[in-house]
């Protein structure tokens, strides 16, 4: 603002020219007003006191006050235009009076300790006399002191507020650090003494979120929900972490509600993933060790391990061989990818675990073999494996109960014979026990091998020679025909050939072999011969030739 020059009639007030009684009366009111301003400790309130009392003390109205506040020039009271003020001259003790025609303006300096003084501008309808100008001049000094005091208190309050804010922020930071330290301690403890369920439960409790664990194939293995909380799916934030940083260990997912801190949730999720990674890696290592020991033990048992050694080794692995056992073999014709044998072993082990029977499982000579405590439900086992593979193109077989370790190899051979018999039958899929075999039990015995081979040569020799020389399938056709009791329709369907083709083959079989297929005794001998031929020629575990996915 522009500093007003003194009016032509204005002069510096001389103390000798004052009416001291009137001056003291003005100073008394000024003292009361200054005390009120000094008690406010706030710049705006100081100006409010000035605005309310200045007319009664000086006989003038307040126009505005211009002063420095936090190194910026401002003009108060609010409503007046704010603009930078020019410093008052060094003779700041003077009062400048200017005639505006209908009013008079009095301007005096607002005292400051350091820097440029401000300006106090008052308006009156008559020219101020000497006593008024004396009071106005003193008012500038007292106003400067009150404003300086108010600004000091404002700075103190501002610094106190900043300090409180810093303390609060520090307290929040300390609380967050303590929370995260607690998270680290929790998951560090669970990674050595807990389970996957413990980790998921703690993560849900710490974050107030639902937790979902999945295996490497994306299948959900564990879900922990937050009791009593419901949020629409669209309002949730899903966070996912690869367990232990290894995709083969699976993933862990959080469904974070909108009222929860995402940063804390991400932190907890990361270290829960680390804890789960350690648990799953340790479990995988232990499983691999146990599986290797179990494979070695079962391989040795199938080979005829001495009873005393077998019992001690099994006991060391937590398996009791002192009770009767069932010996199970399993073969599935589903296509296998890389590592299919491990998958087959896992399927059978998990299916046996659902029956609650302790068992040893191994891959041996093209079959999955399980030695379990007696009482295996074969129908349930087949159904569980069918669900695991996604089809029913398999067969499981069981030998007679093994009451001692010495009987395990015998039970294994019996289970293989039963499996082979079922695979080569007209119904090649399903489950079978060695005890369910009829004449096939005699045909499959190694002790009868010489007589069985002679039976095959006597009744099928000419047909086998013809098939070998001409690449035909007369013997398999005869076997299917006899399995179906001589029914053309069923036999043709099984062989997937036309009935006329079947009739031609049957006529060729009769012509080459010289056997009358209408004779009952001939049919019996041929049927036994074909069954023996299939049992002797088929490899154990080999899928049937007519297997269809």
Short mmCIF file of C-alpha atoms in Angstrom, two decimals:
data_model
loop_
_atom_site.label_atom_id
_atom_site.label_comp_id
_atom_site.label_asym_id
_atom_site.label_seq_id
_atom_site.Cartn_x
_atom_site.Cartn_y
_atom_site.Cartn_z
CA UNK A 1 0.00 0.00 0.00
CA UNK A 2 1.08 3.64 -0.41
CA UNK A 3 2.15 5.40 2.76
CA UNK A 4 0.22 8.65 3.18
CA UNK A 5 2.20 11.82 3.41
CA UNK A 6 1.35 14.14 6.33
CA UNK A 7 -1.36 16.72 5.66
CA UNK A 8 -0.26 20.28 5.21
CA UNK A 9 -1.78 21.11 8.52
CA UNK A 10 -0.39 18.06 10.28
CA UNK A 11 2.60 18.30 12.59
CA UNK A 12 4.36 16.02 14.99
CA UNK A 13 2.54 16.03 18.28
CA UNK A 14 4.46 17.80 21.03
CA UNK A 15 3.90 16.66 24.62
CA UNK A 16 3.90 20.27 25.75
CA UNK A 17 0.90 21.09 23.53
CA UNK A 18 -1.26 18.25 24.93
CA UNK A 19 -4.13 18.60 27.28
CA UNK A 20 -2.69 16.14 29.79
CA UNK A 21 -6.00 15.42 31.49
CA UNK A 22 -7.64 14.43 28.19
CA UNK A 23 -4.52 12.54 27.12
CA UNK A 24 -4.50 10.55 30.37
CA UNK A 25 -8.16 9.72 29.96
CA UNK A 26 -7.46 8.39 26.44
CA UNK A 27 -4.44 6.51 27.70
CA UNK A 28 -6.54 4.85 30.42
CA UNK A 29 -8.96 3.46 27.82
CA UNK A 30 -5.99 2.53 25.67
CA UNK A 31 -4.44 0.60 28.58
CA UNK A 32 -7.63 -1.39 29.12
CA UNK A 33 -7.89 -2.18 25.39
CA UNK A 34 -4.21 -3.18 25.19
CA UNK A 35 -4.62 -5.52 28.16
CA UNK A 36 -7.57 -7.14 26.39
CA UNK A 37 -5.49 -7.54 23.20
CA UNK A 38 -2.54 -9.01 25.10
CA UNK A 39 -4.79 -11.68 26.65
CA UNK A 40 -6.05 -12.99 23.33
CA UNK A 41 -2.83 -14.71 22.08
CA UNK A 42 -4.36 -14.86 18.58
CA UNK A 43 -3.85 -12.38 15.74
CA UNK A 44 -7.44 -12.47 14.48
CA UNK A 45 -8.81 -11.99 18.00
CA UNK A 46 -6.41 -9.09 18.61
CA UNK A 47 -7.78 -7.39 15.49
CA UNK A 48 -11.34 -8.12 16.66
CA UNK A 49 -10.64 -6.35 20.01
CA UNK A 50 -9.05 -3.46 18.14
CA UNK A 51 -12.01 -3.17 15.80
CA UNK A 52 -14.48 -3.24 18.68
CA UNK A 53 -12.74 -0.77 21.04
CA UNK A 54 -10.75 1.61 18.84
CA UNK A 55 -13.58 4.10 18.31
CA UNK A 56 -14.31 4.46 22.04
CA UNK A 57 -10.61 5.00 22.80
CA UNK A 58 -9.52 7.20 19.85
CA UNK A 59 -12.80 8.53 18.45
CA UNK A 60 -11.85 6.99 15.07
CA UNK A 61 -13.00 3.94 13.10
CA UNK A 62 -10.61 1.18 12.03
CA UNK A 63 -9.88 1.09 8.29
CA UNK A 64 -7.23 -1.63 8.28
CA UNK A 65 -4.01 -2.85 9.83
CA UNK A 66 -1.12 -3.93 7.63
CA UNK A 67 1.70 -6.01 9.18
CA UNK A 68 4.02 -8.90 8.56
CA UNK A 69 2.73 -12.37 9.51
CA UNK A 70 5.10 -15.28 8.97
CA UNK A 71 7.21 -13.10 6.64
CA UNK A 72 4.23 -12.19 4.46
CA UNK A 73 2.44 -8.86 4.38
CA UNK A 74 -1.25 -9.11 5.13
CA UNK A 75 -4.06 -6.67 5.73
CA UNK A 76 -6.81 -7.14 8.34
CA UNK A 77 -9.66 -7.25 9.14
CA UNK A 78 -10.90 -9.75 6.55
CA UNK A 79 -12.89 -8.21 3.77
CA UNK A 80 -10.43 -5.45 3.13
CA UNK A 81 -8.21 -6.00 0.06
CA UNK A 82 -4.95 -7.66 1.01
CA UNK A 83 -1.83 -6.28 -0.64
CA UNK A 84 1.83 -5.89 0.25
CA UNK A 85 2.56 -2.96 2.51
CA UNK A 86 5.45 -0.60 1.96
CA UNK A 87 7.64 -0.12 5.02
CA UNK A 88 6.92 2.95 7.12
CA UNK A 89 9.63 5.56 7.22
CA UNK A 90 12.13 5.48 10.05
CA UNK A 91 10.21 8.30 11.71
CA UNK A 92 7.51 5.79 12.57
CA UNK A 93 6.48 7.70 15.71
CA UNK A 94 4.62 10.27 13.63
CA UNK A 95 0.92 10.26 12.85
CA UNK A 96 0.01 11.17 9.32
CA UNK A 97 -3.32 12.89 8.78
CA UNK A 98 -4.94 13.29 5.39
CA UNK A 99 -8.07 15.20 4.41
CA UNK A 100 -10.30 13.08 2.15
CA UNK A 101 -13.05 15.68 1.76
CA UNK A 102 -15.79 13.97 3.74
CA UNK A 103 -13.46 12.32 6.27
CA UNK A 104 -9.98 12.32 7.70
CA UNK A 105 -7.48 9.42 7.59
CA UNK A 106 -4.90 8.97 10.31
CA UNK A 107 -1.98 6.61 9.70
CA UNK A 108 0.59 5.55 12.28
CA UNK A 109 3.28 2.88 12.46
CA UNK A 110 2.68 -0.52 14.07
CA UNK A 111 5.82 -1.07 16.10
CA UNK A 112 8.00 -4.15 15.60
CA UNK A 113 11.22 -5.27 17.26
CA UNK A 114 12.97 -6.21 14.02
CA UNK A 115 12.14 -5.57 10.39
CA UNK A 116 9.81 -3.07 8.75
CA UNK A 117 6.95 -1.70 10.89
CA UNK A 118 3.35 -2.13 9.80
CA UNK A 119 0.65 0.54 9.49
CA UNK A 120 -2.54 1.30 11.40
CA UNK A 121 -5.07 3.32 9.38
CA UNK A 122 -8.05 5.01 11.13
CA UNK A 123 -10.89 7.18 9.79
CA UNK A 124 -12.74 10.07 11.47
CA UNK A 125 -15.23 12.69 10.30
CA UNK A 126 -13.33 15.53 12.01
CA UNK A 127 -9.67 16.23 12.00
CA UNK A 128 -8.03 14.47 15.02
CA UNK A 129 -6.75 16.84 17.63
CA UNK A 130 -3.42 16.57 19.42
CA UNK A 131 -4.72 14.34 22.22
CA UNK A 132 -6.29 11.92 19.71
CA UNK A 133 -3.09 11.73 17.67
CA UNK A 134 -1.08 11.09 20.85
CA UNK A 135 -3.35 8.17 21.75
CA UNK A 136 -3.27 6.90 18.15
CA UNK A 137 0.52 6.99 18.17
CA UNK A 138 0.63 5.01 21.47
CA UNK A 139 -1.97 2.61 20.06
CA UNK A 140 0.43 1.74 17.22
CA UNK A 141 3.08 0.79 19.77
CA UNK A 142 0.73 -1.30 21.92
CA UNK A 143 -0.86 -2.96 18.87
CA UNK A 144 2.56 -3.97 17.58
CA UNK A 145 3.36 -5.56 20.95
CA UNK A 146 0.01 -7.42 21.07
CA UNK A 147 0.41 -8.67 17.50
CA UNK A 148 3.99 -9.78 18.18
CA UNK A 149 2.85 -11.64 21.32
CA UNK A 150 -0.05 -13.26 19.42
CA UNK A 151 2.25 -14.43 16.63
CA UNK A 152 4.66 -15.94 19.18
CA UNK A 153 1.78 -17.88 20.72
CA UNK A 154 0.57 -18.91 17.27
CA UNK A 155 4.02 -20.28 16.41
CA UNK A 156 4.10 -22.14 19.71
CA UNK A 157 0.67 -23.62 19.06
CA UNK A 158 1.64 -24.54 15.51
CA UNK A 159 4.83 -26.18 16.68
CA UNK A 160 2.94 -27.99 19.42
CA UNK A 161 0.43 -29.21 16.83
CA UNK A 162 3.24 -30.30 14.52
CA UNK A 163 4.92 -32.04 17.44
CA UNK A 164 1.65 -33.80 18.33
CA UNK A 165 1.21 -34.83 14.71
CA UNK A 166 4.79 -36.11 14.58
CA UNK A 167 4.28 -37.99 17.86
CA UNK A 168 1.05 -39.49 16.57
CA UNK A 169 2.72 -40.49 13.33
CA UNK A 170 5.60 -41.98 15.28
CA UNK A 171 3.15 -43.86 17.49
CA UNK A 172 1.37 -45.20 14.40
CA UNK A 173 4.70 -46.20 12.90
CA UNK A 174 5.78 -47.93 16.11
CA UNK A 175 2.43 -49.72 16.32
CA UNK A 176 2.73 -50.81 12.68
CA UNK A 177 6.28 -52.05 13.26
CA UNK A 178 5.20 -53.91 16.38
CA UNK A 179 2.29 -55.44 14.46
CA UNK A 180 4.57 -56.56 11.64
CA UNK A 181 7.12 -57.84 14.15
CA UNK A 182 4.31 -59.88 15.70
CA UNK A 183 3.37 -61.16 12.24
CA UNK A 184 6.97 -62.23 11.59
CA UNK A 185 7.24 -63.95 14.97
CA UNK A 186 3.90 -65.72 14.45
CA UNK A 187 4.78 -67.14 11.04
CA UNK A 188 8.38 -67.92 12.06
CA UNK A 189 6.98 -70.03 14.90
CA UNK A 190 4.36 -71.72 12.71
CA UNK A 191 6.92 -72.53 10.02
CA UNK A 192 8.62 -74.90 12.47
CA UNK A 193 5.87 -76.06 14.83
CA UNK A 194 2.58 -75.44 13.00
CA UNK A 195 0.53 -76.88 10.18
CA UNK A 196 -0.88 -75.43 6.96
CA UNK A 197 -4.23 -75.00 8.72
CA UNK A 198 -2.53 -73.09 11.55
CA UNK A 199 -0.87 -70.72 9.07
CA UNK A 200 -4.12 -70.10 7.18
CA UNK A 201 -6.05 -69.53 10.42
CA UNK A 202 -3.45 -67.08 11.76
CA UNK A 203 -3.35 -65.20 8.47
CA UNK A 204 -7.16 -64.86 8.51
CA UNK A 205 -7.09 -63.63 12.12
CA UNK A 206 -4.26 -61.13 11.54
CA UNK A 207 -5.80 -59.62 8.40
CA UNK A 208 -9.52 -60.08 9.04
CA UNK A 209 -9.74 -61.68 5.59
CA UNK A 210 -10.81 -64.94 4.02
CA UNK A 211 -7.89 -67.23 3.11
CA UNK A 212 -7.78 -69.79 0.30
CA UNK A 213 -4.96 -72.30 -0.22
CA UNK A 214 -4.53 -74.06 -3.56
CA UNK A 215 -2.19 -76.75 -4.79
CA UNK A 216 -0.02 -76.43 -7.89
CA UNK A 217 -2.92 -77.53 -10.11
CA UNK A 218 -5.18 -74.74 -8.80
CA UNK A 219 -7.34 -77.08 -6.72
CA UNK A 220 -8.58 -75.54 -3.48
CA UNK A 221 -7.16 -77.42 -0.47
CA UNK A 222 -8.09 -75.11 2.44
CA UNK A 223 -10.52 -72.20 2.94
CA UNK A 224 -10.77 -70.09 6.10
CA UNK A 225 -13.67 -67.62 6.19
CA UNK A 226 -14.19 -64.67 8.53
CA UNK A 227 -17.12 -65.44 10.83
CA UNK A 228 -19.85 -62.81 10.98
CA UNK A 229 -18.50 -60.79 8.05
CA UNK A 230 -20.16 -60.46 4.68
CA UNK A 231 -18.99 -58.24 1.87
CA UNK A 232 -20.15 -58.37 -1.76
CA UNK A 233 -17.46 -59.89 -3.95
CA UNK A 234 -17.03 -56.66 -5.92
CA UNK A 235 -16.03 -54.80 -2.74
CA UNK A 236 -13.21 -57.16 -1.91
CA UNK A 237 -9.58 -56.95 -2.97
CA UNK A 238 -8.01 -60.28 -3.91
CA UNK A 239 -4.30 -60.65 -3.20
CA UNK A 240 -2.43 -63.77 -4.32
CA UNK A 241 1.04 -65.02 -3.43
CA UNK A 242 2.98 -67.98 -4.82
CA UNK A 243 3.80 -70.17 -1.84
CA UNK A 244 7.50 -69.98 -1.05
CA UNK A 245 8.10 -68.37 -4.43
CA UNK A 246 7.80 -71.84 -6.02
CA UNK A 247 4.80 -72.45 -8.32
CA UNK A 248 5.00 -76.21 -7.72
CA UNK A 249 4.04 -75.58 -4.06
CA UNK A 250 0.76 -73.85 -4.97
CA UNK A 251 -0.70 -70.44 -4.11
CA UNK A 252 -2.29 -68.61 -1.19
CA UNK A 253 -5.01 -66.01 -1.73
CA UNK A 254 -6.54 -63.32 0.50
CA UNK A 255 -9.99 -61.79 0.00
CA UNK A 256 -9.40 -58.45 1.77
CA UNK A 257 -12.50 -56.44 2.85
CA UNK A 258 -12.45 -52.71 2.01
CA UNK A 259 -12.09 -51.67 5.67
CA UNK A 260 -8.76 -53.50 6.07
CA UNK A 261 -5.32 -52.07 5.33
CA UNK A 262 -4.03 -53.54 2.11
CA UNK A 263 -0.38 -52.88 2.96
CA UNK A 264 -0.55 -54.85 6.21
CA UNK A 265 -2.49 -57.59 4.43
CA UNK A 266 0.17 -57.82 1.69
CA UNK A 267 2.94 -57.97 4.31
CA UNK A 268 1.20 -60.75 6.26
CA UNK A 269 0.39 -62.62 3.03
CA UNK A 270 4.03 -62.52 1.91
CA UNK A 271 5.36 -64.06 5.13
CA UNK A 272 2.50 -66.53 5.39
CA UNK A 273 3.57 -67.68 1.93
CA UNK A 274 7.14 -68.07 3.20
CA UNK A 275 5.96 -70.11 6.21
CA UNK A 276 3.75 -72.30 4.01
CA UNK A 277 6.61 -72.77 1.58
CA UNK A 278 8.82 -74.06 4.38
CA UNK A 279 6.07 -76.36 5.66
CA UNK A 280 5.24 -77.75 2.22
CA UNK A 281 8.89 -78.15 1.28
CA UNK A 282 9.57 -79.96 4.55
CA UNK A 283 6.47 -82.12 4.09
CA UNK A 284 7.51 -82.93 0.53
CA UNK A 285 11.00 -83.90 1.70
CA UNK A 286 9.59 -86.05 4.50
CA UNK A 287 7.09 -87.66 2.14
CA UNK A 288 9.83 -88.40 -0.34
CA UNK A 289 11.96 -89.96 2.39
CA UNK A 290 9.04 -92.00 3.72
CA UNK A 291 8.03 -93.04 0.23
CA UNK A 292 11.56 -94.15 -0.58
CA UNK A 293 11.81 -96.15 2.64
CA UNK A 294 8.35 -97.63 2.04
CA UNK A 295 9.25 -98.52 -1.55
CA UNK A 296 12.43 -100.21 -0.44
CA UNK A 297 10.65 -102.12 2.31
CA UNK A 298 7.76 -103.27 0.11
CA UNK A 299 10.11 -104.23 -2.73
CA UNK A 300 12.03 -106.38 -0.29
CA UNK A 301 8.83 -107.87 1.15
CA UNK A 302 7.62 -108.81 -2.33
CA UNK A 303 10.97 -110.48 -2.93
CA UNK A 304 10.70 -112.59 0.25
CA UNK A 305 12.33 -110.64 3.09
CA UNK A 306 12.91 -112.79 6.23
CA UNK A 307 10.15 -112.30 8.79
CA UNK A 308 12.33 -111.07 11.65
CA UNK A 309 14.06 -108.46 9.49
CA UNK A 310 10.77 -107.44 7.87
CA UNK A 311 9.01 -106.85 11.19
CA UNK A 312 11.87 -104.77 12.58
CA UNK A 313 12.17 -102.59 9.47
CA UNK A 314 8.42 -102.08 9.24
CA UNK A 315 8.22 -101.22 12.93
CA UNK A 316 10.97 -98.62 12.49
CA UNK A 317 8.78 -96.99 9.82
CA UNK A 318 5.68 -97.13 12.01
CA UNK A 319 4.01 -100.01 10.16
CA UNK A 320 2.77 -103.10 11.97
CA UNK A 321 3.37 -106.37 10.10
CA UNK A 322 2.04 -108.45 12.96
CA UNK A 323 -1.55 -108.34 11.65
CA UNK A 324 -3.06 -109.93 8.50
CA UNK A 325 -2.61 -107.88 5.33
CA UNK A 326 -4.29 -107.54 1.95
CA UNK A 327 -2.03 -107.36 -1.12
CA UNK A 328 -3.55 -105.13 -3.82
CA UNK A 329 -2.34 -104.59 -7.39
CA UNK A 330 -3.71 -101.90 -9.68
CA UNK A 331 -3.37 -101.20 -13.41
CA UNK A 332 -5.04 -98.32 -15.24
CA UNK A 333 -5.04 -97.89 -18.99
CA UNK A 334 -5.35 -94.08 -18.89
CA UNK A 335 -2.66 -92.27 -20.84
CA UNK A 336 0.24 -91.19 -18.69
CA UNK A 337 2.30 -88.07 -19.03
CA UNK A 338 5.71 -87.41 -17.56
CA UNK A 339 5.93 -88.71 -14.00
CA UNK A 340 2.78 -90.83 -14.44
CA UNK A 341 4.09 -93.55 -12.13
CA UNK A 342 4.29 -91.10 -9.22
CA UNK A 343 0.77 -89.97 -9.98
CA UNK A 344 -0.50 -93.56 -9.94
CA UNK A 345 1.20 -94.23 -6.60
CA UNK A 346 -0.32 -91.03 -5.14
CA UNK A 347 -3.80 -91.96 -6.36
CA UNK A 348 -3.68 -95.40 -4.75
CA UNK A 349 -2.13 -94.08 -1.54
CA UNK A 350 -4.80 -91.38 -1.13
CA UNK A 351 -7.59 -93.83 -1.93
CA UNK A 352 -6.28 -96.23 0.72
CA UNK A 353 -5.93 -93.38 3.22
CA UNK A 354 -9.65 -92.61 2.80
CA UNK A 355 -10.36 -96.12 4.12
CA UNK A 356 -8.20 -95.42 7.17
CA UNK A 357 -5.99 -98.46 6.63
CA UNK A 358 -2.20 -98.21 7.16
CA UNK A 359 -0.45 -99.24 3.98
CA UNK A 360 2.76 -99.35 1.97
CA UNK A 361 2.56 -98.43 -1.73
CA UNK A 362 5.12 -98.99 -4.49
CA UNK A 363 5.44 -99.06 -8.29
CA UNK A 364 6.68 -102.55 -9.19
CA UNK A 365 6.99 -104.27 -12.57
CA UNK A 366 4.36 -102.17 -14.31
CA UNK A 367 1.85 -102.28 -11.44
CA UNK A 368 0.96 -100.14 -8.45
CA UNK A 369 1.18 -102.43 -5.43
CA UNK A 370 -0.29 -101.76 -1.98
CA UNK A 371 0.19 -103.79 1.18
CA UNK A 372 -2.53 -102.75 3.64
CA UNK A 373 -4.02 -103.98 6.86
CA UNK A 374 -6.74 -106.51 6.08
CA UNK A 375 -10.22 -105.20 5.34
CA UNK A 376 -9.84 -103.29 2.07
CA UNK A 377 -13.21 -102.45 0.50
CA UNK A 378 -12.48 -103.26 -3.16
CA UNK A 379 -15.62 -101.65 -4.54
CA UNK A 380 -14.99 -98.39 -2.73
CA UNK A 381 -11.33 -98.48 -3.74
CA UNK A 382 -12.24 -98.90 -7.42
CA UNK A 383 -14.75 -96.03 -7.25
CA UNK A 384 -12.20 -93.71 -5.59
CA UNK A 385 -9.58 -94.51 -8.21
CA UNK A 386 -12.08 -94.01 -11.02
CA UNK A 387 -12.82 -90.51 -9.71
CA UNK A 388 -9.10 -89.77 -9.40
CA UNK A 389 -8.35 -90.89 -12.99
CA UNK A 390 -11.56 -89.54 -14.47
CA UNK A 391 -12.55 -92.88 -16.05
CA UNK A 392 -13.18 -96.54 -15.21
CA UNK A 393 -10.57 -98.01 -17.56
CA UNK A 394 -8.72 -99.90 -14.88
CA UNK A 395 -8.67 -103.05 -12.81
CA UNK A 396 -7.62 -103.79 -9.24
CA UNK A 397 -7.00 -107.27 -7.85
CA UNK A 398 -6.39 -108.76 -4.44
CA UNK A 399 -4.60 -111.93 -3.37
CA UNK A 400 -5.50 -114.12 -0.44
CA UNK A 401 -4.81 -112.58 3.01
CA UNK A 402 -1.16 -112.67 4.08
CA UNK A 403 -1.05 -113.61 7.76
CA UNK A 404 2.74 -113.30 7.99
CA UNK A 405 5.54 -111.60 6.04
CA UNK A 406 6.46 -114.93 4.44
CA UNK A 407 3.04 -115.11 2.75
CA UNK A 408 3.33 -111.67 1.09
CA UNK A 409 5.13 -112.93 -2.09
CA UNK A 410 2.46 -115.63 -2.52
CA UNK A 411 -0.31 -113.05 -2.14
CA UNK A 412 1.47 -110.85 -4.69
CA UNK A 413 1.56 -113.67 -7.25
CA UNK A 414 -2.11 -114.42 -6.60
CA UNK A 415 -3.10 -110.80 -7.09
CA UNK A 416 -1.21 -110.67 -10.40
CA UNK A 417 -2.99 -113.81 -11.63
CA UNK A 418 -6.36 -112.39 -10.66
CA UNK A 419 -5.51 -109.10 -12.41
CA UNK A 420 -4.40 -110.92 -15.56
CA UNK A 421 -7.53 -113.08 -15.58
CA UNK A 422 -9.78 -110.03 -15.27
CA UNK A 423 -7.95 -108.10 -17.97
CA UNK A 424 -8.28 -110.97 -20.44
CA UNK A 425 -11.96 -111.61 -19.71
CA UNK A 426 -14.86 -110.23 -21.74
CA UNK A 427 -15.33 -107.62 -18.95
CA UNK A 428 -11.77 -106.34 -18.52
CA UNK A 429 -12.38 -103.44 -16.11
CA UNK A 430 -13.36 -103.48 -12.45
CA UNK A 431 -12.09 -105.27 -9.35
CA UNK A 432 -11.47 -108.92 -8.52
CA UNK A 433 -10.10 -111.08 -5.72
CA UNK A 434 -8.03 -114.19 -6.25
CA UNK A 435 -10.63 -116.10 -4.23
CA UNK A 436 -13.23 -115.21 -6.90
CA UNK A 437 -11.32 -117.00 -9.65
CA UNK A 438 -12.67 -120.37 -10.76
CA UNK A 439 -10.85 -122.60 -13.18
CA UNK A 440 -8.45 -119.78 -13.99
CA UNK A 441 -6.78 -120.38 -10.62
CA UNK A 442 -5.72 -123.82 -11.86
CA UNK A 443 -4.75 -122.60 -15.29
CA UNK A 444 -2.54 -119.85 -13.89
CA UNK A 445 -0.61 -122.03 -11.42
CA UNK A 446 3.07 -122.33 -12.27
CA UNK A 447 2.99 -125.94 -11.08
CA UNK A 448 0.52 -126.77 -13.85
CA UNK A 449 2.47 -124.92 -16.54
CA UNK A 450 3.56 -127.99 -18.50
CA UNK A 451 0.10 -129.55 -18.65
CA UNK A 452 -1.50 -126.22 -19.47
CA UNK A 453 0.92 -125.65 -22.36
CA UNK A 454 0.09 -129.14 -23.67
CA UNK A 455 -3.64 -128.32 -23.46
CA UNK A 456 -3.04 -125.18 -25.53
CA UNK A 457 -1.01 -127.04 -28.18
CA UNK A 458 -3.48 -129.93 -28.45
CA UNK A 459 -6.58 -127.81 -28.90
CA UNK A 460 -5.27 -124.57 -30.46
CA UNK A 461 -2.01 -125.58 -32.14
CA UNK A 462 -3.21 -125.52 -35.75
CA UNK A 463 -5.04 -122.22 -35.26
CA UNK A 464 -2.01 -120.58 -33.61
CA UNK A 465 0.25 -121.68 -36.48
CA UNK A 466 -2.24 -120.33 -39.03
CA UNK A 467 -2.53 -116.98 -37.23
CA UNK A 468 1.23 -116.66 -37.02
CA UNK A 469 1.76 -117.41 -40.71
CA UNK A 470 -1.11 -115.33 -42.11
CA UNK A 471 -1.43 -112.50 -39.56
CA UNK A 472 -5.01 -113.44 -38.73
CA UNK A 473 -6.81 -113.42 -35.37
CA UNK A 474 -8.67 -116.70 -35.34
CA UNK A 475 -7.67 -117.66 -31.76
CA UNK A 476 -8.79 -114.33 -30.24
CA UNK A 477 -12.02 -114.62 -32.25
CA UNK A 478 -12.63 -118.14 -30.91
CA UNK A 479 -11.92 -116.97 -27.33
CA UNK A 480 -14.45 -114.13 -27.61
CA UNK A 481 -17.02 -116.44 -29.24
CA UNK A 482 -16.74 -118.98 -26.39
CA UNK A 483 -16.74 -116.24 -23.71
CA UNK A 484 -20.13 -115.08 -25.04
CA UNK A 485 -21.57 -118.60 -25.16
CA UNK A 486 -21.64 -118.78 -28.94
CA UNK A 487 -23.81 -115.66 -29.34
CA UNK A 488 -22.98 -114.03 -32.66
CA UNK A 489 -24.39 -110.59 -31.86
CA UNK A 490 -22.49 -110.15 -28.57
CA UNK A 491 -19.28 -111.56 -30.02
CA UNK A 492 -19.40 -109.32 -33.10
CA UNK A 493 -20.01 -106.28 -30.88
CA UNK A 494 -17.05 -107.16 -28.65
CA UNK A 495 -14.74 -107.67 -31.63
CA UNK A 496 -16.22 -104.66 -33.47
CA UNK A 497 -16.68 -106.67 -36.67
CA UNK A 498 -19.69 -107.45 -38.85
CA UNK A 499 -21.66 -110.64 -38.17
CA UNK A 500 -20.87 -111.97 -41.61
CA UNK A 501 -17.17 -111.50 -40.90
CA UNK A 502 -17.62 -113.41 -37.67
CA UNK A 503 -19.48 -116.25 -39.42
CA UNK A 504 -16.67 -116.51 -41.94
CA UNK A 505 -14.05 -116.68 -39.22
CA UNK A 506 -15.97 -119.36 -37.28
CA UNK A 507 -16.21 -121.45 -40.44
CA UNK A 508 -12.46 -121.08 -41.01
CA UNK A 509 -11.80 -122.04 -37.35
CA UNK A 510 -13.87 -125.21 -37.77
CA UNK A 511 -12.16 -126.03 -41.06
CA UNK A 512 -8.57 -125.48 -39.84
CA UNK A 513 -8.88 -127.00 -36.36
CA UNK A 514 -11.19 -129.83 -37.30
CA UNK A 515 -13.19 -129.29 -34.10
CA UNK A 516 -16.99 -129.36 -33.93
CA UNK A 517 -17.97 -126.18 -32.15
CA UNK A 518 -21.47 -127.49 -31.50
CA UNK A 519 -20.15 -130.32 -29.30
CA UNK A 520 -20.42 -129.40 -25.59
CA UNK A 521 -17.26 -131.21 -24.48
CA UNK A 522 -15.32 -129.73 -27.37
CA UNK A 523 -16.56 -126.26 -26.42
CA UNK A 524 -15.41 -126.83 -22.82
CA UNK A 525 -11.92 -127.94 -23.82
CA UNK A 526 -11.56 -125.12 -26.35
CA UNK A 527 -12.77 -122.60 -23.80
CA UNK A 528 -10.23 -123.84 -21.24
CA UNK A 529 -7.50 -123.75 -23.86
CA UNK A 530 -8.28 -120.18 -24.96
CA UNK A 531 -8.44 -118.98 -21.35
CA UNK A 532 -5.13 -120.66 -20.61
CA UNK A 533 -3.63 -119.18 -23.77
CA UNK A 534 -4.66 -115.66 -22.75
CA UNK A 535 -3.45 -116.11 -19.18
CA UNK A 536 -0.08 -117.51 -20.30
CA UNK A 537 0.53 -115.04 -23.11
CA UNK A 538 -0.67 -111.74 -21.52
CA UNK A 539 1.82 -109.57 -19.66
CA UNK A 540 0.82 -108.61 -16.13
CA UNK A 541 -0.63 -105.12 -16.08
CA UNK A 542 -0.95 -104.92 -19.88
CA UNK A 543 -4.18 -103.15 -20.87
CA UNK A 544 -6.66 -105.38 -22.72
CA UNK A 545 -6.53 -105.24 -26.50
CA UNK A 546 -10.11 -104.00 -26.71
CA UNK A 547 -9.70 -101.30 -24.08
CA UNK A 548 -11.41 -98.07 -25.13
CA UNK A 549 -10.91 -94.76 -23.28
#
